[in-house]
Short mmCIF file of C-alpha atoms and ligand atoms in Angstrom, two decimals:
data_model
loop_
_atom_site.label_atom_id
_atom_site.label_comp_id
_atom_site.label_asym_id
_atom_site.label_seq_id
_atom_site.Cartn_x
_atom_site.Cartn_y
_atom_site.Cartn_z
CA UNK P 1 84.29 -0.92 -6.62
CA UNK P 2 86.98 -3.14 -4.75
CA UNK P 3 86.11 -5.29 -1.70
CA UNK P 4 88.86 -4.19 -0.09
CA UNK P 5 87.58 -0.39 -0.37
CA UNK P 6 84.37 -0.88 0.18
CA UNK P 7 82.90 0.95 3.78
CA UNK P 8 81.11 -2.60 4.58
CA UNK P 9 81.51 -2.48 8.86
CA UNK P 10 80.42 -6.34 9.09
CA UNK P 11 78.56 -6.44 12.85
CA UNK P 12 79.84 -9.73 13.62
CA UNK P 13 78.46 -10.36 17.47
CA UNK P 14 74.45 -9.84 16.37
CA UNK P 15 72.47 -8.08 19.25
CA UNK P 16 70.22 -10.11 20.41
CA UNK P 17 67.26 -8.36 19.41
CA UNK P 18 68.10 -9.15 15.46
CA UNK P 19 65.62 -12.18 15.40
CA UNK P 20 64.91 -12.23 11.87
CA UNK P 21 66.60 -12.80 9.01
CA UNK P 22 66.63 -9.46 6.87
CA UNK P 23 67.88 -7.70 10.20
CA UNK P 24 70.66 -9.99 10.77
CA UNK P 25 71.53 -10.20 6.94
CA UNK P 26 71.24 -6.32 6.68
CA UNK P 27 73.74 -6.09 9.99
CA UNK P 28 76.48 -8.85 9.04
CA UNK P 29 76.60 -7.58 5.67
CA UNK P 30 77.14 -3.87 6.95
CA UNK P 31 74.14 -1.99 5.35
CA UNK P 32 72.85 -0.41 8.42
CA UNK P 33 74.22 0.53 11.84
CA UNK P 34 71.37 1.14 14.40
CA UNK P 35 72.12 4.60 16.07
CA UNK P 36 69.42 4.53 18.68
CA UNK P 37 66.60 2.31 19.32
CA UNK P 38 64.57 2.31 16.02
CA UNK P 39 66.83 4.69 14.33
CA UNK P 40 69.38 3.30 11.96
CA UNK P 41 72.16 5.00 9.70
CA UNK P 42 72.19 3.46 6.25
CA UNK P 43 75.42 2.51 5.35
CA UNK P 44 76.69 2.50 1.34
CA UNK P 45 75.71 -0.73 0.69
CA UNK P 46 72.16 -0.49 2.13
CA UNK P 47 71.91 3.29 1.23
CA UNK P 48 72.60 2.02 -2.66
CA UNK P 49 69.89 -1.09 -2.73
CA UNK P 50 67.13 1.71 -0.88
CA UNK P 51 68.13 4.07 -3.44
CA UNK P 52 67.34 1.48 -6.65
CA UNK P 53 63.98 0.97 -4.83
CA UNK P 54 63.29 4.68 -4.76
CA UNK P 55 63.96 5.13 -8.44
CA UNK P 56 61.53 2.40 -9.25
CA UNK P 57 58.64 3.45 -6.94
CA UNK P 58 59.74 7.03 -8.61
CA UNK P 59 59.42 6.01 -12.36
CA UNK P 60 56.42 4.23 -11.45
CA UNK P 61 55.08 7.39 -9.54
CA UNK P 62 55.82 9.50 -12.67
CA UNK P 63 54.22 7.03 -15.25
CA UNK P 64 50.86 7.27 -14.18
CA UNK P 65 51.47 11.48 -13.64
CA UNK P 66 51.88 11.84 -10.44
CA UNK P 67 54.06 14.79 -9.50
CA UNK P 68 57.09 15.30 -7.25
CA UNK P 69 57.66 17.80 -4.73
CA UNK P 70 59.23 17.47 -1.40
CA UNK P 71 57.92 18.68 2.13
CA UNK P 72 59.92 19.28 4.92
CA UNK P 73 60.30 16.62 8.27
CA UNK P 74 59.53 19.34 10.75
CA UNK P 75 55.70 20.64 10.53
CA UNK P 76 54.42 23.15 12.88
CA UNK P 77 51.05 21.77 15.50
CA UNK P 78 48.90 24.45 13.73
CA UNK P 79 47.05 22.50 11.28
CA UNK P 80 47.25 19.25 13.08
CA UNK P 81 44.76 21.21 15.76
CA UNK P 82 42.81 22.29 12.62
CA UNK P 83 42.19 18.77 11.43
CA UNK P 84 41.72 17.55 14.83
CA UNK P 85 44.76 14.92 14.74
CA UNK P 86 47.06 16.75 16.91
CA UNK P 87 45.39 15.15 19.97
CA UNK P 88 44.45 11.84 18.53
CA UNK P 89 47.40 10.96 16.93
CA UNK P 90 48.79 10.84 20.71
CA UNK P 91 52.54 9.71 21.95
CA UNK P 92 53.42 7.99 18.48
CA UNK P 93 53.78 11.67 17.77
CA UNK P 94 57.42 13.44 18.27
CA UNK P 95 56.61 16.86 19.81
CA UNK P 96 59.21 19.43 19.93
CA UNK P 97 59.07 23.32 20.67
CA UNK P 98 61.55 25.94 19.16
CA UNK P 99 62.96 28.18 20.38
CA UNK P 100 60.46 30.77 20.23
CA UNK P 101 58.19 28.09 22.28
CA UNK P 102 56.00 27.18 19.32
CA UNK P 103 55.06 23.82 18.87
CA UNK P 104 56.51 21.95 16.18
CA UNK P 105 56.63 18.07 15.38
CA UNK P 106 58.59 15.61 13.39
CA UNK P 107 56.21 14.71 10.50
CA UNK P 108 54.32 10.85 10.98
CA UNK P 109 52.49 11.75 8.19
CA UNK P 110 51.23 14.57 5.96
CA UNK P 111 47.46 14.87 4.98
CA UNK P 112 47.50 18.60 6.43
CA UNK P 113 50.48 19.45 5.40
CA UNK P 114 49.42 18.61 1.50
CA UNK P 115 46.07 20.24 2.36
CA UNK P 116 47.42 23.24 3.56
CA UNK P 117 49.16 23.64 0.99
CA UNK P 118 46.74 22.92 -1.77
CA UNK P 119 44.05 25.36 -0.15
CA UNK P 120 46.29 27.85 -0.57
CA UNK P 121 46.53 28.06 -4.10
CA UNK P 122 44.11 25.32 -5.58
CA UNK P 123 40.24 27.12 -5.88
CA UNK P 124 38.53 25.60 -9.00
CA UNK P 125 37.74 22.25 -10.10
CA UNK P 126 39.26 23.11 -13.20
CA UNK P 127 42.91 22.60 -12.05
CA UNK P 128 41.57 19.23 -10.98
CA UNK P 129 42.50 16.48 -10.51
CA UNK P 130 46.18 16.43 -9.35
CA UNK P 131 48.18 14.08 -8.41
CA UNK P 132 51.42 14.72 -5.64
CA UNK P 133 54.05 12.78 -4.15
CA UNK P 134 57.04 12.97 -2.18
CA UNK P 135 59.58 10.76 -0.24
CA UNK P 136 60.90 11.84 2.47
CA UNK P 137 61.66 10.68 6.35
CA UNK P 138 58.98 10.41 8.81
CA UNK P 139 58.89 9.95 12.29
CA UNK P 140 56.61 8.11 14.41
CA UNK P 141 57.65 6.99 17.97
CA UNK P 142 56.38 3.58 17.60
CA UNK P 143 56.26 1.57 21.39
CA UNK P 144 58.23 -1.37 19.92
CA UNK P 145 60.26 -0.95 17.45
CA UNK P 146 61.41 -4.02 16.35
CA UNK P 147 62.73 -6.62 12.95
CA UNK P 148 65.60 -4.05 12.08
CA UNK P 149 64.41 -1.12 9.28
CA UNK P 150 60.88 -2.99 9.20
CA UNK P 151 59.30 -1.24 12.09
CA UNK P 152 61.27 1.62 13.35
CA UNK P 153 61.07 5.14 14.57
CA UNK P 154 62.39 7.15 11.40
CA UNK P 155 61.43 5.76 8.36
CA UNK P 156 62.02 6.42 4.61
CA UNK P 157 58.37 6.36 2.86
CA UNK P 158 56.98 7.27 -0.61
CA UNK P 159 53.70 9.59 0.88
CA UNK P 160 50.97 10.30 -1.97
CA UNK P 161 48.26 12.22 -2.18
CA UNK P 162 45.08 12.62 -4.97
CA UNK P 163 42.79 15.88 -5.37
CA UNK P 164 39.55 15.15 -7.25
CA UNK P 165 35.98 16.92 -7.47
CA UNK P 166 34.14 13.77 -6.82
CA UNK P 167 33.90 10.71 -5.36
CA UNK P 168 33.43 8.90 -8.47
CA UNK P 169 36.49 11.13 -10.35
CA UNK P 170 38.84 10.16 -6.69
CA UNK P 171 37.46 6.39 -7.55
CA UNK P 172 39.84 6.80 -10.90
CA UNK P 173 42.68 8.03 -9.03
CA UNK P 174 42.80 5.71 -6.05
CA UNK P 175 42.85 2.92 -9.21
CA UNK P 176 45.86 4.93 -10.53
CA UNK P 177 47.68 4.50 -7.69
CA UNK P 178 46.59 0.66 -7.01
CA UNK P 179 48.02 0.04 -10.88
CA UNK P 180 51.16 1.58 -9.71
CA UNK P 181 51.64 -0.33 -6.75
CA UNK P 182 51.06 -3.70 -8.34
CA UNK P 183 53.60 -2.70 -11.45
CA UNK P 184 56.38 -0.98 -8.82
CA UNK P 185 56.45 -4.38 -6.45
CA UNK P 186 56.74 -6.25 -9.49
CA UNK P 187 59.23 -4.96 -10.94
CA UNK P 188 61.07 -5.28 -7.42
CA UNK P 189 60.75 -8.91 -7.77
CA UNK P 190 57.80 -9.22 -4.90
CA UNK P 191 54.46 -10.76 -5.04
CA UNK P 192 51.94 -7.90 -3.57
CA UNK P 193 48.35 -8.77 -3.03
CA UNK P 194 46.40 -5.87 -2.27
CA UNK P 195 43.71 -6.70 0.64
CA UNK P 196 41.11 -5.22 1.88
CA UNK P 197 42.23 -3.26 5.05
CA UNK P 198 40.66 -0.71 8.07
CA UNK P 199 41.93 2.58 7.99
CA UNK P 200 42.79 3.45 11.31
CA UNK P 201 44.41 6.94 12.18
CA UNK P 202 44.20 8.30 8.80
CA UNK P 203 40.68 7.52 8.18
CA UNK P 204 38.10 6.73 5.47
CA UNK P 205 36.36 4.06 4.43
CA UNK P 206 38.29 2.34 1.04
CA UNK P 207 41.59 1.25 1.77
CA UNK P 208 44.03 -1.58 0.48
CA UNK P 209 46.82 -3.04 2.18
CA UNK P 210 49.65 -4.52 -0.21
CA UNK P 211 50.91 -7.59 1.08
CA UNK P 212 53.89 -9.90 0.81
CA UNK P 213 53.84 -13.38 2.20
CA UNK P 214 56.05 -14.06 4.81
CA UNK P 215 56.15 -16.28 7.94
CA UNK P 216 58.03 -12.83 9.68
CA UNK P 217 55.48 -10.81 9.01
CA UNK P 218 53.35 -8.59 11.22
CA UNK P 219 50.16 -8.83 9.60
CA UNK P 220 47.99 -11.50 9.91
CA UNK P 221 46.14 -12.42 6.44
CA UNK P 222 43.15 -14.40 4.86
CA UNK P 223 42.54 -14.77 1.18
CA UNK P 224 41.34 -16.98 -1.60
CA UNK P 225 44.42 -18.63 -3.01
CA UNK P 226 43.02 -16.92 -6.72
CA UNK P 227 44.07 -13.73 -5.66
CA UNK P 228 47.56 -15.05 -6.02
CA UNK P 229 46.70 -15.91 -9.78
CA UNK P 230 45.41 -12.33 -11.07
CA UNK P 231 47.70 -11.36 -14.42
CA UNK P 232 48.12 -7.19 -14.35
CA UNK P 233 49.54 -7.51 -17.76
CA UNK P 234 46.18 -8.02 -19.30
CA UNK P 235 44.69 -4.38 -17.92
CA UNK P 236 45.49 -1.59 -19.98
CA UNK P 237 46.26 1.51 -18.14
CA UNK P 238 42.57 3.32 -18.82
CA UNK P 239 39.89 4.48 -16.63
CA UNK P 240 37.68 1.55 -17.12
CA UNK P 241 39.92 -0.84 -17.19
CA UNK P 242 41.16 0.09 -13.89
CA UNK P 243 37.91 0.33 -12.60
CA UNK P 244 37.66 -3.72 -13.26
CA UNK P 245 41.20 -4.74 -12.36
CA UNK P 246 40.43 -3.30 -8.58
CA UNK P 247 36.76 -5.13 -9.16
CA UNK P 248 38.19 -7.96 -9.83
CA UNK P 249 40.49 -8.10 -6.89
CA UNK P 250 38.09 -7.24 -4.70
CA UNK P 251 35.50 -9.29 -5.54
CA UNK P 252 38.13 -12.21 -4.51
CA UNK P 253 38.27 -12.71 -0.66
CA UNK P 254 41.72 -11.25 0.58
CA UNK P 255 41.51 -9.06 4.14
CA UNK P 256 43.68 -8.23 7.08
CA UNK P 257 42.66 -9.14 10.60
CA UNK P 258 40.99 -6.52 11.08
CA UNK P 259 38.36 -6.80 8.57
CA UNK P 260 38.65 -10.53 8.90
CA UNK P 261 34.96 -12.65 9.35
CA UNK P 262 35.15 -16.09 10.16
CA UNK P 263 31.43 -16.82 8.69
CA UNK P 264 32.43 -14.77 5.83
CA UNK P 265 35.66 -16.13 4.80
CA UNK P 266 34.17 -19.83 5.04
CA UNK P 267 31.16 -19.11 3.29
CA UNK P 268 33.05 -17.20 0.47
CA UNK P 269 36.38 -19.64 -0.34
CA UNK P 270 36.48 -22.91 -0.45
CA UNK P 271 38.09 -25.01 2.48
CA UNK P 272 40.95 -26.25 -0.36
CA UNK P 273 41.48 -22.23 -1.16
CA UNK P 274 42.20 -20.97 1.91
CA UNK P 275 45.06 -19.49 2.55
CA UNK P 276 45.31 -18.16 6.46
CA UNK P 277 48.94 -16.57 6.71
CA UNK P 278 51.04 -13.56 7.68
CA UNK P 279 52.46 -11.05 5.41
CA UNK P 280 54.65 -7.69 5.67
CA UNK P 281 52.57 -4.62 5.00
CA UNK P 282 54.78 -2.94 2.17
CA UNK P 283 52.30 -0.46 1.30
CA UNK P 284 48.88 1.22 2.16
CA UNK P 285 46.24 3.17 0.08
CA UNK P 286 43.50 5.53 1.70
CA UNK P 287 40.45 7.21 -0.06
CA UNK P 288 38.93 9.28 3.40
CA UNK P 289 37.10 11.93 0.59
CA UNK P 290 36.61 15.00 2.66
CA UNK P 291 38.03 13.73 6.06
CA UNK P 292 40.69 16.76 5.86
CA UNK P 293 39.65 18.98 3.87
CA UNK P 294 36.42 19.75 5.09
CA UNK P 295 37.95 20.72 8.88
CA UNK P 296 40.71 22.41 7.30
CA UNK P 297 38.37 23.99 5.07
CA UNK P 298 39.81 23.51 1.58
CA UNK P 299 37.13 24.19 -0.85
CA UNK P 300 36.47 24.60 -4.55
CA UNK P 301 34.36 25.64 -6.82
CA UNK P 302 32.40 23.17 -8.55
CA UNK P 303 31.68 23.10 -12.20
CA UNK P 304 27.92 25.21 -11.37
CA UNK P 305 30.22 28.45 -8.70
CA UNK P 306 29.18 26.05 -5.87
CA UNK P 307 31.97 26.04 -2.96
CA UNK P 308 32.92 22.05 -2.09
CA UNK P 309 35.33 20.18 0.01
CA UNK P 310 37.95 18.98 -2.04
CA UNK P 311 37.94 14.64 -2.07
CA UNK P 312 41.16 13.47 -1.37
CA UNK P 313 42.99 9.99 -0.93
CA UNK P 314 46.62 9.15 0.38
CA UNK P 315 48.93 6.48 -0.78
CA UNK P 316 52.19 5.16 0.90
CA UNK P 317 54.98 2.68 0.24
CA UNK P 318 57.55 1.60 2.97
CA UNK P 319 60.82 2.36 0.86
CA UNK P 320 63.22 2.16 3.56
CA UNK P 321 60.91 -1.14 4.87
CA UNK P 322 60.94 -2.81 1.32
CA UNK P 323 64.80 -3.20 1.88
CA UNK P 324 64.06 -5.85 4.73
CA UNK P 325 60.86 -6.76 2.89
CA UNK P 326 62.96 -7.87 -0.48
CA UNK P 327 65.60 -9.74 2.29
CA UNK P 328 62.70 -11.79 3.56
CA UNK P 329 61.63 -12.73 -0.10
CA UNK P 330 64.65 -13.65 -1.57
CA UNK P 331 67.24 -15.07 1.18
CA UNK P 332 66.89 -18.54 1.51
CA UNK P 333 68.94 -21.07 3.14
CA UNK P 334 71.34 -18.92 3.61
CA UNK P 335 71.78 -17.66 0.93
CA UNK P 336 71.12 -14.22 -0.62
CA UNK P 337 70.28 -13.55 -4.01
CA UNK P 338 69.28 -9.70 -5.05
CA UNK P 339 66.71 -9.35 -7.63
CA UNK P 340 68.57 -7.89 -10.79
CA UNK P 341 66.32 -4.30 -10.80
CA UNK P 342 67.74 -3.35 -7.04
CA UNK P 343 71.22 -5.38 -6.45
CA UNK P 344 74.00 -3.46 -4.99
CA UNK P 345 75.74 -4.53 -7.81
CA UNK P 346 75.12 -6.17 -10.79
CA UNK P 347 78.07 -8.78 -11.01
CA UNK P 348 81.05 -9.67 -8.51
CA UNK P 349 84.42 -11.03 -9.95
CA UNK P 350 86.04 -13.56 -7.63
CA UNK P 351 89.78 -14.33 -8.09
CA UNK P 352 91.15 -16.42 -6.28
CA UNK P 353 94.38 -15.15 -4.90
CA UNK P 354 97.48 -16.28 -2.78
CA UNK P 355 100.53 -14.78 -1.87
CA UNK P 356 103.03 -16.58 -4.90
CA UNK P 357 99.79 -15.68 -7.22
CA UNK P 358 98.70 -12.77 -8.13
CA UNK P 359 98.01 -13.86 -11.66
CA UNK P 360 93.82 -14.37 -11.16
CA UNK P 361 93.78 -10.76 -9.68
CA UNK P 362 95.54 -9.64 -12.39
CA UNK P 363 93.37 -10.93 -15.03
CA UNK P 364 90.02 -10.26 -13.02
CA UNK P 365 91.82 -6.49 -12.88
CA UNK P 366 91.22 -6.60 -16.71
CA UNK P 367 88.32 -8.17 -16.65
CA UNK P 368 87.07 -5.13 -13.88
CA UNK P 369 88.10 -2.37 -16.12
CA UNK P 370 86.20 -3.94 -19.38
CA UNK P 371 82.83 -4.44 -17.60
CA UNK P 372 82.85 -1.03 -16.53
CA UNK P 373 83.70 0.32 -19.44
CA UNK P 374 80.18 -0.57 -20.29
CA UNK P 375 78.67 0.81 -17.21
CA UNK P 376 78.34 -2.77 -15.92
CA UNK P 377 78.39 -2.12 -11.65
CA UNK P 378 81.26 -4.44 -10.92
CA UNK P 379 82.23 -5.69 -7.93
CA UNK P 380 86.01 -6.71 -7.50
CA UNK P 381 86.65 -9.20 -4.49
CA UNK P 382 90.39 -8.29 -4.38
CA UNK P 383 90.75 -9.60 -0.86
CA UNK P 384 93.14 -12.24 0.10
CA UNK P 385 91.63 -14.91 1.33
CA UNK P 386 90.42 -18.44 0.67
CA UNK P 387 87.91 -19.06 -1.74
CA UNK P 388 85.50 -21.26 0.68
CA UNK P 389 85.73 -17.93 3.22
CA UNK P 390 84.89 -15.90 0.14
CA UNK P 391 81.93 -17.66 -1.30
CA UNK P 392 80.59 -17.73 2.23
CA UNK P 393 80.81 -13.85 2.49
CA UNK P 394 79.05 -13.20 -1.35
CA UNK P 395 76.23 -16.00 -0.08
CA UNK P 396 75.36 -13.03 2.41
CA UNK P 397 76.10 -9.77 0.08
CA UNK P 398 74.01 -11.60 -2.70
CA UNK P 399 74.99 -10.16 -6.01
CA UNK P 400 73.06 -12.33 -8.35
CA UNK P 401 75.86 -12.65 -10.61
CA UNK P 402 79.28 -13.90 -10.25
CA UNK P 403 82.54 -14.47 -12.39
CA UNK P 404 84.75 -17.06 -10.45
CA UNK P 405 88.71 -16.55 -12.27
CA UNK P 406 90.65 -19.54 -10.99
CA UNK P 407 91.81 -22.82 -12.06
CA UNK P 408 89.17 -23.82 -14.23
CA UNK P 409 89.67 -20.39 -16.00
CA UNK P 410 91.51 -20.94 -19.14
CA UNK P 411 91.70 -19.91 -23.35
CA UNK P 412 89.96 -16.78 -22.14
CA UNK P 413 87.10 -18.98 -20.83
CA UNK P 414 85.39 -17.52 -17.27
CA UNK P 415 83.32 -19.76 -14.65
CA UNK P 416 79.97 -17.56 -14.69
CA UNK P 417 77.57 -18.02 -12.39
CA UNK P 418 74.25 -16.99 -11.55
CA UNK P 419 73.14 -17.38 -8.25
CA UNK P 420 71.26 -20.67 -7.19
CA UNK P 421 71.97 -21.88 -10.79
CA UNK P 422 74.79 -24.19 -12.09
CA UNK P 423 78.08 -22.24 -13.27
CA UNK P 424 78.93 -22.04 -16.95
CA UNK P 425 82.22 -21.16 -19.17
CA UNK P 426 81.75 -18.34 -20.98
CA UNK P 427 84.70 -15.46 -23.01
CA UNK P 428 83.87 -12.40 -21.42
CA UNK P 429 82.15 -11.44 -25.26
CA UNK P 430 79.47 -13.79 -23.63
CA UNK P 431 79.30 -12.65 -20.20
CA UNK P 432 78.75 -9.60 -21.06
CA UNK P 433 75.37 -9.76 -23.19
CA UNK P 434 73.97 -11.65 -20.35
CA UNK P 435 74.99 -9.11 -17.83
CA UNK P 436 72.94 -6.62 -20.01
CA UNK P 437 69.95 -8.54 -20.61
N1 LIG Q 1 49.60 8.73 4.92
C1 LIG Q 1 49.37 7.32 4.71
C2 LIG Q 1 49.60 6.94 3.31
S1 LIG Q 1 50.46 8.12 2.41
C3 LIG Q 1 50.22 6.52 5.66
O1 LIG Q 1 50.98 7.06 6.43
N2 LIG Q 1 50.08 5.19 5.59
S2 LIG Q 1 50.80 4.12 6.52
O2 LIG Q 1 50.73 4.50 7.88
O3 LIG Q 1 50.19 2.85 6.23
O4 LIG Q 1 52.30 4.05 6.11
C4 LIG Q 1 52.66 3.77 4.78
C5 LIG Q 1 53.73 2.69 4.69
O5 LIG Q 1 54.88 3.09 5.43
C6 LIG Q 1 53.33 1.36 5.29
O6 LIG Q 1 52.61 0.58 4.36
C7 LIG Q 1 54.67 0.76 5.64
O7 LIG Q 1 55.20 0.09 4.50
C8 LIG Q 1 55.52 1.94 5.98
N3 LIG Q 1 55.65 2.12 7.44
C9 LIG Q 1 54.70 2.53 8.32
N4 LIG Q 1 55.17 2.54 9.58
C10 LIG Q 1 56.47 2.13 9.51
C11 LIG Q 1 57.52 1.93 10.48
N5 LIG Q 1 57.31 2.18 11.76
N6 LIG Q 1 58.72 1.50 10.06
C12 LIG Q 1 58.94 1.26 8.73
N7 LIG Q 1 58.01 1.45 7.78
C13 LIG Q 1 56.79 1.86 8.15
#
């Protein structure tokens, strides 16, 4: 892709209400345009980083066998009276009526929408247990939506959900699902601690919280500075050893205010491993057993013909929230540098041009054409302007990798730099096998 193509509307007056840094990043760099309060349009450069996270949280999804499906926005009020949310769930809730009158919503959420459907077709434990996902847009009329695509009305979120025939068979998959999450965030370059959290509207009594550190964020944190230390490489991906990777991060202090004890968290860490923070809730895991499907009456049969309530958990990742998320972790004196698995791009060639010389454009031209030859994402800044003005402008877009073709440029040599690091000389032979590493 050229610059000079590329649909990148730069906001340059930033609204007031853009007090931190991801949603001023995300709006001078064009990747969003709000549309109403808490509703955004994403724009190809922020549509294009949300879409690498989705693929990740997608593969990761798949690897442990979940399944995809997709459910629609729109779900009628019928089995949210069933379950007994309809009421609760109260004006976060967008209500609508069509036009035969009936009484439709936009989906916050879908625990009865999953259980209706399983119900309908699911009866013995011997289809058990199953594993179903989906991402798709939800809606939730939040009072104060606020900090850009972090907290906003509609929202882009990886919802699943787990079917088992026992409590100790749901333990396996809610362990599953916690493996997942640790192995998706990592490989999105973030640091998520899963903590012990309450459960609010959805219920249940197990439930994690995955948490990134940041001074920005909502939640307010305490945790044993070990938690931070935990290797997932050394659990293999089996029931048991599941079982003792979430034991062993439990049994190391790390809560959310909510389930926060002063006496506790003194008595259990050590005043020198303390750590009393706040941190952006990037994901949330649920095991409520039969907190829906008991009301909504979805039974099976057990192993012995006996009719039971289905036990079921729920698991969700902020996709559309991770974009901000991964802006908070990684942009830094004002600087931006994508991790490698999610960048818009994967390298940016800089030439520097005037109006007598055209020859730098030229040879980053060539240079364009070979890199994408081997399906290397190039980005060509074929802009005229000065080279201070353009660095400026790639500090914000934060490809991690840049090739600089000006003066120092010479017997085929390249400056190549990676973000943050010191620039090197390299023939584009060289560039290229560390672009694909
Ligand atoms: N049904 C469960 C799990 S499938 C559920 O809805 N959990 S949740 O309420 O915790 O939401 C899951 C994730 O969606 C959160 O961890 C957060 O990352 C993201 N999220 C929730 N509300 C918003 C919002 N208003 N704006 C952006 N992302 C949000």
């Amino acid at each position: 892709m050229h610059l000079s193509k590329l649909f990148i509307p730069v906001t340059k007056n930033l609204p007031a209400e853009a007090k931190i840094k991801s949603h001023q990043l995300m709006l001078r760099t064009g990747m969003i345009k709000q549309s109403s309060a808490g509703i955004y349009s994403w724009l190809p450069l922020g549509f294009k980083v949300m879409k690498k996270i989705e693929q990740i949280v997608r593969e990761e999804q798949n690897f442990i066998g979940a399944q995809e499906m997709l459910m629609p926005t729109i779900q009628s009020s019928e089995i949210w009276k069933e379950s007994g949310r309809y009421d609760d769930y109260g004006e976060e809730m967008l209500r609508i009526k069509d036009r035969q009158g009936r009484e439709m919503l936009y989906g916050p959420t879908n625990e009865e929408l999953i259980t209706d459907i399983f119900r309908s077709s699911v009866k013995s434990y011997k289809s058990l247990p199953q594993l179903l996902y989906h991402i798709q847009w939800k809606f939730r009329d939040e009072i104060r939506p606020r900090f850009g695509v972090m907290r906003c009305k509609e929202f882009y979120m990886k919802d699943a959900y787990s079917f088992d025939l026992s409590d100790e068979d749901a333990r396996k998959s809610y362990n599953k699902m916690f493996y997942s999450y640790l192995k998706t965030f990592e490989r999105l370059g973030l640091k998520a601690i899963p903590m012990a959290a309450d459960t609010g509207p959805i219920g249940g009594d197990l439930s994690h919280e995955f948490i990134i550190l940041a001074d920005t964020g909502e939640s307010q944190i305490y945790a044993d500075k070990d938690v931070f230390e935990i290797e997932i490489d050394k659990y293999n991906f089996d029931d048991k050893s599941l079982e003792k990777m979430r034991k062993d991060f439990t049994n190391i202090y790390a809560v959310t205010d909510d389930k926060f004890k002063e006496e506790e968290f003194n008595k259990r860490v050590k005043k020198e491993k303390q750590i009393k923070t706040k941190g952006i809730e990037v994901g949330h895991i649920f095991y409520f057993s039969d907190k829906y499907s008991k009301p909504m009456n979805c039974l099976i049969d057990d192993k012995d013909g006996k009719k039971t309530s289905v036990k079921m958990g729920s698991y969700g990742i902020g996709v559309s929230r991770l974009v901000g998320a991964t802006i908070e972790a990684n942009y830094n004196n004002n600087i931006m540098k994508w991790p490698k698995s999610i960048s818009p791009f994967d390298v940016v060639i800089i030439p520097s041009i005037s109006k007598n010389n055209k020859e730098n454009l030229e040879k980053a031209e060539k240079i364009y054409q070979e890199l994408k030859k081997q399906n290397i994402d190039v980005l060509l800044d074929d802009v005229e302007e000065n080279m201070s003005n353009k660095f400026k402008k790639h500090d914000l877009i934060g490809v991690p990798y840049q090739i600089i073709v000006g003066s120092k440029s010479e017997n085929e040599k390249y400056e190549f730099k990676e973000v943050n690091s010191k620039s090197e000389m390299l023939s584009l032979d060289k560039i290229k096998i560390k672009l694909k590493i």
